[in-house]
Coordinates of C-alpha atoms and ligand atoms in Angstrom, one line a residue:
X1 CA 67.8 64.1 109.3
X2 CA 66.5 66.5 112.7
X3 CA 63.8 68.4 113.8
X4 CA 66.5 71.8 112.6
X5 CA 66.0 69.9 108.7
X6 CA 62.1 70.6 108.9
X7 CA 62.7 74.0 107.7
X8 CA 64.5 72.7 104.5
X9 CA 62.3 70.3 103.3
X10 CA 60.7 72.6 100.8
X11 CA 57.5 72.6 98.8
X12 CA 58.1 69.4 95.3
X13 CA 58.7 71.5 92.6
X14 CA 56.2 72.3 90.1
X15 CA 55.4 69.9 87.1
X16 CA 55.7 71.7 84.2
X17 CA 53.7 70.4 82.1
X18 CA 50.7 70.9 84.1
X19 CA 51.0 74.2 83.6
X20 CA 49.1 76.6 81.1
X21 CA 50.9 77.7 78.0
X22 CA 51.2 81.5 79.1
X23 CA 51.9 82.6 82.0
X24 CA 50.2 86.1 83.2
X25 CA 51.7 87.4 85.2
X26 CA 49.2 86.9 88.2
X27 CA 49.6 83.2 87.9
X28 CA 53.2 83.1 87.9
X29 CA 54.6 82.2 91.2
X30 CA 56.0 85.1 93.5
X31 CA 59.6 85.9 93.0
X32 CA 61.1 84.6 96.4
X33 CA 64.6 86.2 96.1
X34 CA 67.2 83.4 96.9
X35 CA 69.6 84.8 100.1
X36 CA 72.9 83.0 100.2
X37 CA 73.9 80.7 103.0
X38 CA 76.3 82.7 104.3
X39 CA 73.8 85.8 104.4
X40 CA 71.4 84.1 106.7
X41 CA 74.3 83.1 108.7
X42 CA 75.7 86.4 109.2
X43 CA 71.8 87.6 109.7
X44 CA 71.2 84.5 112.7
X45 CA 74.7 84.8 114.6
X46 CA 73.7 88.7 114.2
X47 CA 70.1 88.4 115.6
X48 CA 71.6 85.9 118.4
X49 CA 74.4 88.7 119.6
X50 CA 72.0 91.2 119.8
X51 CA 69.3 88.9 122.0
X52 CA 72.5 88.7 124.4
X53 CA 73.4 92.3 125.2
X54 CA 72.5 92.6 128.1
X55 CA 73.8 89.1 129.1
X56 CA 77.0 89.5 127.1
X57 CA 77.4 93.6 129.3
X58 CA 79.3 91.6 132.1
X59 CA 81.5 90.0 130.3
X60 CA 82.5 93.4 129.0
X61 CA 83.2 94.1 132.3
X62 CA 85.3 91.9 133.4
X63 CA 87.7 92.6 130.2
X64 CA 87.5 96.2 130.6
X65 CA 90.2 96.6 132.9
X66 CA 92.9 96.5 130.4
X67 CA 92.2 94.2 128.1
X68 CA 95.7 93.6 127.1
X69 CA 97.2 92.8 130.8
X70 CA 97.6 89.4 131.2
X71 CA 95.3 86.8 133.4
X72 CA 95.8 86.7 136.8
X73 CA 93.7 85.3 139.6
X74 CA 91.9 88.6 140.1
X75 CA 91.0 88.5 136.4
X76 CA 89.6 84.4 136.6
X77 CA 87.7 85.8 140.1
X78 CA 85.7 88.4 137.6
X79 CA 85.5 86.3 135.1
X80 CA 83.9 83.6 138.1
X81 CA 80.9 86.8 138.7
X82 CA 80.2 87.9 135.3
X83 CA 79.2 84.1 134.8
X84 CA 76.9 84.2 138.0
X85 CA 76.0 87.7 137.0
X86 CA 74.6 85.7 133.6
X87 CA 72.8 83.2 135.7
X88 CA 75.2 80.2 135.1
X89 CA 75.4 79.4 138.7
X90 CA 77.2 79.7 141.3
X91 CA 78.6 76.3 141.0
X92 CA 79.2 75.8 137.1
X93 CA 80.3 79.5 137.2
X94 CA 83.2 78.1 139.5
X95 CA 83.3 75.5 137.2
X96 CA 83.7 76.8 134.1
X97 CA 86.2 79.8 134.9
X98 CA 88.4 76.7 136.4
X99 CA 87.9 74.6 132.9
X100 CA 88.7 78.6 131.1
X101 CA 91.7 78.8 132.7
X102 CA 92.9 74.9 133.0
X103 CA 92.5 75.3 129.0
X104 CA 94.7 78.9 128.7
X105 CA 97.6 77.2 130.6
X106 CA 97.9 74.3 128.1
X107 CA 97.7 76.1 125.7
X108 CA 100.3 78.2 126.8
X109 CA 97.9 81.6 126.8
X110 CA 98.3 84.0 129.0
X111 CA 96.8 87.8 127.7
X112 CA 93.2 87.9 128.8
X113 CA 92.3 89.2 124.7
X114 CA 92.9 84.9 125.0
X115 CA 90.2 84.4 127.1
X116 CA 87.4 85.0 124.8
X117 CA 88.4 82.6 122.5
X118 CA 89.1 79.7 124.5
X119 CA 85.6 80.9 126.6
X120 CA 83.6 80.5 122.8
X121 CA 85.2 77.1 122.5
X122 CA 84.0 76.0 125.6
X123 CA 80.4 76.8 126.0
X124 CA 79.5 75.8 122.5
X125 CA 80.9 72.7 123.3
X126 CA 78.4 72.5 126.6
X127 CA 76.0 73.5 124.3
X128 CA 76.5 71.0 122.0
X129 CA 75.0 67.9 124.4
X130 CA 72.3 65.7 123.1
X131 CA 71.5 64.7 119.3
X132 CA 68.6 66.1 117.6
X133 CA 66.2 62.9 117.0
X134 CA 65.7 61.8 114.0
X135 CA 63.2 62.9 111.6
X136 CA 60.8 60.7 109.0
X137 CA 60.7 63.5 106.3
X138 CA 57.5 61.4 105.0
X139 CA 55.7 60.7 108.1
X140 CA 53.8 63.3 109.8
X141 CA 55.3 65.2 112.1
X142 CA 54.0 66.3 115.7
X143 CA 55.6 69.1 117.6
X144 CA 54.2 69.4 121.1
X145 CA 55.2 72.3 122.6
X146 CA 55.1 72.3 127.1
X147 CA 56.0 75.1 130.0
X148 CA 54.6 76.8 132.5
X149 CA 52.0 79.5 132.1
X150 CA 53.3 82.3 129.8
X151 CA 56.7 80.8 129.1
X152 CA 55.9 81.6 125.0
X153 CA 54.6 78.8 124.0
X154 CA 51.4 80.1 122.0
X155 CA 53.6 82.7 120.5
X156 CA 56.5 80.1 119.4
X157 CA 53.8 77.5 118.1
X158 CA 53.0 80.7 115.8
X159 CA 56.2 81.0 115.0
X160 CA 56.8 77.7 114.3
X161 CA 53.3 77.8 111.8
X162 CA 55.0 80.8 110.2
X163 CA 58.3 79.2 109.1
X164 CA 56.9 76.1 108.2
X165 CA 53.9 77.2 106.2
X166 CA 56.3 79.6 104.0
X167 CA 58.6 77.1 103.5
X168 CA 55.5 74.8 102.0
X169 CA 54.4 71.9 104.6
X170 CA 51.2 72.1 105.1
X171 CA 50.6 73.0 108.7
X172 CA 47.8 72.1 111.4
X173 CA 47.6 73.9 114.8
X174 CA 45.7 72.5 118.0
X175 CA 44.7 74.4 121.3
X176 CA 45.2 72.0 123.7
X177 CA 45.2 74.5 126.0
X178 CA 41.0 74.2 127.0
X179 CA 41.2 76.0 130.4
X180 CA 40.9 79.7 129.6
X181 CA 39.2 80.4 126.2
X182 CA 41.0 83.5 126.0
X183 CA 43.9 80.9 125.1
X184 CA 42.2 79.2 122.5
X185 CA 41.7 82.7 120.7
X186 CA 44.5 84.0 121.5
X187 CA 45.9 81.0 119.0
X188 CA 43.2 81.4 116.3
X189 CA 43.9 84.9 115.6
X190 CA 47.7 83.4 114.8
X191 CA 46.8 81.1 112.9
X192 CA 44.4 83.7 110.6
X193 CA 47.8 85.5 110.7
X194 CA 49.8 83.3 109.4
X195 CA 47.3 81.1 107.8
X196 CA 47.1 77.5 108.7
X197 CA 44.4 75.6 109.9
X198 CA 43.3 74.7 113.2
X199 CA 41.8 72.1 114.9
X200 CA 39.9 73.5 119.0
X201 CA 37.8 72.5 122.0
X202 CA 35.7 73.7 123.8
X203 CA 36.5 75.8 126.7
X204 CA 37.3 73.3 130.2
X205 CA 37.3 70.2 127.5
X206 CA 40.1 67.2 127.8
X207 CA 42.6 68.7 126.0
X208 CA 43.5 64.6 125.2
X209 CA 40.0 65.0 123.2
X210 CA 41.3 68.1 121.2
X211 CA 44.8 66.5 120.8
X212 CA 42.4 63.7 119.2
X213 CA 40.4 65.6 117.2
X214 CA 43.7 68.0 116.2
X215 CA 45.7 64.0 115.3
X216 CA 43.0 62.2 112.8
X217 CA 42.0 66.0 110.9
X218 CA 45.9 65.9 110.1
X219 CA 45.6 62.3 108.7
X220 CA 42.9 62.7 106.7
X221 CA 44.1 66.5 105.5
X222 CA 47.5 64.9 104.7
X223 CA 49.0 67.6 107.6
X224 CA 53.0 67.9 107.3
X225 CA 53.5 69.0 110.4
X226 CA 50.8 69.2 113.4
X227 CA 51.9 71.9 116.6
X228 CA 50.2 71.1 119.5
X229 CA 49.9 74.3 121.2
X230 CA 49.2 73.1 126.0
X231 CA 48.2 74.9 128.4
X232 CA 51.3 76.1 131.1
X233 CA 51.5 74.2 134.3
X234 CA 53.6 74.3 137.1
X235 CA 56.2 71.7 136.7
X236 CA 54.9 71.1 140.4
X237 CA 51.4 70.4 140.1
X238 CA 51.3 66.6 140.0
X239 CA 47.7 66.2 138.8
X240 CA 48.2 68.5 135.4
X241 CA 51.6 67.4 135.1
X242 CA 50.0 64.0 134.4
X243 CA 46.7 65.2 132.3
X244 CA 49.9 66.2 130.2
X245 CA 51.3 62.7 130.2
X246 CA 47.8 61.9 129.2
X247 CA 48.5 64.4 127.1
X248 CA 51.1 62.9 125.3
X249 CA 50.0 59.5 125.5
X250 CA 47.3 60.0 123.4
X251 CA 49.3 62.0 120.6
X252 CA 51.5 58.3 120.9
X253 CA 48.1 56.3 120.3
X254 CA 46.9 58.5 117.6
X255 CA 49.6 59.4 115.5
X256 CA 50.8 55.9 114.8
X257 CA 54.6 56.2 113.4
X258 CA 54.4 60.1 112.8
X259 CA 57.8 61.9 114.7
X260 CA 56.5 63.1 117.5
X261 CA 58.8 66.0 119.3
X262 CA 58.4 66.8 123.0
X263 CA 59.9 70.6 122.9
X264 CA 59.9 72.5 126.3
X265 CA 59.1 76.2 125.6
X266 CA 61.4 78.0 128.9
X267 CA 61.4 82.0 129.3
X268 CA 65.0 83.1 129.6
X269 CA 64.6 86.0 132.0
X270 CA 63.3 82.7 134.8
X271 CA 66.8 82.5 134.5
X272 CA 68.1 79.4 137.2
X273 CA 64.4 78.1 138.0
X274 CA 64.5 76.7 134.0
X275 CA 67.0 73.9 136.0
X276 CA 63.7 73.4 137.8
X277 CA 61.5 73.8 135.0
X278 CA 63.6 71.3 132.9
X279 CA 63.7 68.5 135.5
X280 CA 60.8 68.3 135.5
X281 CA 58.5 68.1 132.5
X282 CA 61.5 66.0 131.3
X283 CA 60.0 62.9 134.0
X284 CA 56.4 64.3 132.5
X285 CA 56.4 63.8 128.9
X286 CA 60.9 63.0 127.7
X287 CA 61.8 66.3 125.9
X288 CA 63.3 65.9 122.7
X289 CA 64.7 69.8 122.8
X290 CA 64.3 72.8 124.5
X291 CA 63.2 76.0 122.4
X292 CA 64.5 79.5 124.3
X293 CA 61.8 82.6 124.5
X294 CA 62.4 86.5 125.9
X295 CA 66.3 85.9 125.0
X296 CA 65.8 89.8 123.9
X297 CA 65.9 91.9 126.4
X298 CA 67.1 89.3 129.2
X299 CA 70.8 89.5 131.2
X300 CA 69.6 86.2 131.9
X301 CA 70.5 84.2 129.0
X302 CA 73.2 82.5 130.8
X303 CA 70.7 80.4 132.4
X304 CA 71.0 78.2 129.4
X305 CA 74.6 76.7 129.8
X306 CA 73.5 75.2 133.3
X307 CA 70.5 73.7 131.6
X308 CA 72.0 72.7 128.8
X309 CA 74.3 71.0 131.0
X310 CA 72.1 69.2 133.4
X311 CA 69.5 68.0 131.0
X312 CA 71.9 67.0 127.6
X313 CA 68.7 68.0 125.2
X314 CA 69.6 70.3 122.8
X315 CA 68.0 74.0 122.6
X316 CA 66.9 73.9 119.2
X317 CA 65.1 77.8 118.5
X318 CA 65.4 80.8 120.2
X319 CA 62.6 83.8 120.7
X320 CA 64.0 86.9 120.1
X321 CA 60.7 88.7 120.3
X322 CA 57.3 88.9 119.6
X323 CA 56.7 88.9 115.8
X324 CA 55.6 85.3 113.8
X325 CA 59.2 86.5 112.5
X326 CA 61.1 86.3 116.1
X327 CA 61.9 83.3 115.5
X328 CA 66.0 82.0 115.1
X329 CA 67.5 78.9 114.8
X330 CA 69.6 77.9 117.8
X331 CA 73.4 77.4 116.8
X332 CA 76.1 76.2 120.2
X333 CA 78.5 78.1 118.6
X334 CA 76.2 81.7 117.3
X335 CA 75.2 81.4 121.5
X336 CA 79.5 81.0 122.5
X337 CA 80.2 83.7 120.2
X338 CA 77.4 86.2 121.0
X339 CA 78.3 86.2 124.5
X340 CA 81.5 87.2 124.5
X341 CA 83.1 90.5 123.9
X342 CA 85.1 90.8 120.3
Ligands
GDP1 P1 51.8 81.3 126.9 O1 51.3 81.2 128.1 O2 53.1 79.9 127.4 O3 51.6 80.6 125.3 O4 52.9 82.4 126.2 P2 52.4 83.1 125.5 O5 52.6 82.8 124.1 O6 51.0 83.7 125.6 O7 53.6 84.3 125.7 C1 53.0 85.2 126.7 C2 54.4 86.4 127.0 O8 55.3 86.8 126.1 C3 53.1 87.1 125.3 O9 53.0 88.5 125.4 C4 54.5 86.8 124.1 O10 53.9 88.4 123.6 C5 55.3 87.3 124.5 N1 57.1 86.5 124.1 C6 56.7 85.6 123.5 N2 57.7 85.1 123.3 C7 59.2 85.8 123.1 C8 59.5 86.3 122.7 O11 60.5 85.7 122.4 N3 60.0 88.1 123.3 C9 59.4 88.6 123.9 N4 60.0 90.1 123.8 N5 58.3 88.3 124.3 C10 57.5 87.1 123.8
GDP2 P1 43.5 56.8 128.7 O1 42.4 58.3 129.2 O2 44.8 57.1 129.9 O3 42.2 56.1 129.3 O4 43.5 56.7 127.3 P2 42.7 56.6 126.2 O5 42.9 55.2 125.3 O6 40.9 56.3 126.8 O7 42.2 57.8 125.8 C1 43.3 59.8 125.9 C2 42.7 60.4 125.6 O8 42.2 60.6 124.4 C3 40.3 60.3 126.4 O9 40.5 60.9 127.9 C4 39.8 61.0 125.2 O10 40.0 62.6 125.1 C5 40.7 61.2 124.3 N1 40.2 60.2 123.2 C6 40.2 59.0 123.2 N2 39.4 57.9 122.1 C7 38.6 58.9 121.5 C8 37.6 59.5 120.4 O11 37.0 58.7 120.0 N3 36.9 60.3 119.8 C9 37.8 61.9 120.9 N4 37.2 63.0 120.5 N5 38.6 61.4 121.5 C10 39.0 60.3 122.1
MG3 MG1 48.8 80.0 125.8

């Protein structure tokens, strides 16, 4: 069971014998339209494809001239350019184009029209690196969100809280960004909107102490998932990274036996800078997974391939907008499909 599966664990079925004899319309549970699995998948794939519109445009250009034509050196050069423009990085751009060329040859394929399929397979493989950590469904789960300022941690905290709450989990938010009073206020507003509890501290309080209090509250309230929103910090500021290390140690101490996930929240619009963030945050607090935000509207979606390849940590979630519903489960095949033109 991986982190994804948290969302699948629904509320236990209501014990019918404990129900009142007559159920008035007000008592009856709201009828939730069951969305068929295929339809959900199609929605997810569609949202990912839309989020990648601008990044995909570079590849569409490479295929634009004579899509029915045969691949040649000029085409593969254009493919490198497309990868570089999509911000996968120069070295990796060349590497991907070469690998695609090799696979085309091996398969005896010669038409440009065959390239997207081969590219999708390759990219999907790279993005499948790293296994989501196993999860004990019967114990508290703690999701710590870390990252630089403005990457989308607080918004993701709200999105995850909303999803988990809707799936019937008892969720608690911890406002461990104590640097600015406004940060706690922002999370408090979200907590109210999505209807979950929040534990906060005073401005300037030790974030570790907020986390400690939140962990105690989580245990005494029978919380299923505790989501910790931490203060943004530059990966190069050693003292702040040390502070984050302390927060993670506090979580481990205060929540023995819990499933603890450290998720790095990366803003897709920063492109290649995500690599340095990923490397240094991983050193500080052994990352469990990545969340990519603001994929909507950026043309730099390719950087995600570079990060996944370097870190071998799975991408779990993608943010595609500013509302609580703008969260998509990351599937490598969806991303790879969305990147390439049809
Ligand atoms: P934090 O500093 O890491 O907590 O970042 P915030 O959660 O406060 O987000 C910073 C800004 O990015 C806010 O204006 C958010 O509305 C916006 N944002 C966050 N996630 C997304 C996303 O997936 N798409 C878009 N378009 N905007 C986002
Ligand atoms: P150390 O700071 O690395 O020595 O680790 P500690 O075990 O002392 O605790 C780490 C952090 O957790 C502390 O800085 C406190 O902020 C917090 N903490 C530990 N014990 C308590 C407690 O009993 N109450 C509260 N509110 N916070 C605590
Ligand atoms: Mg924040």
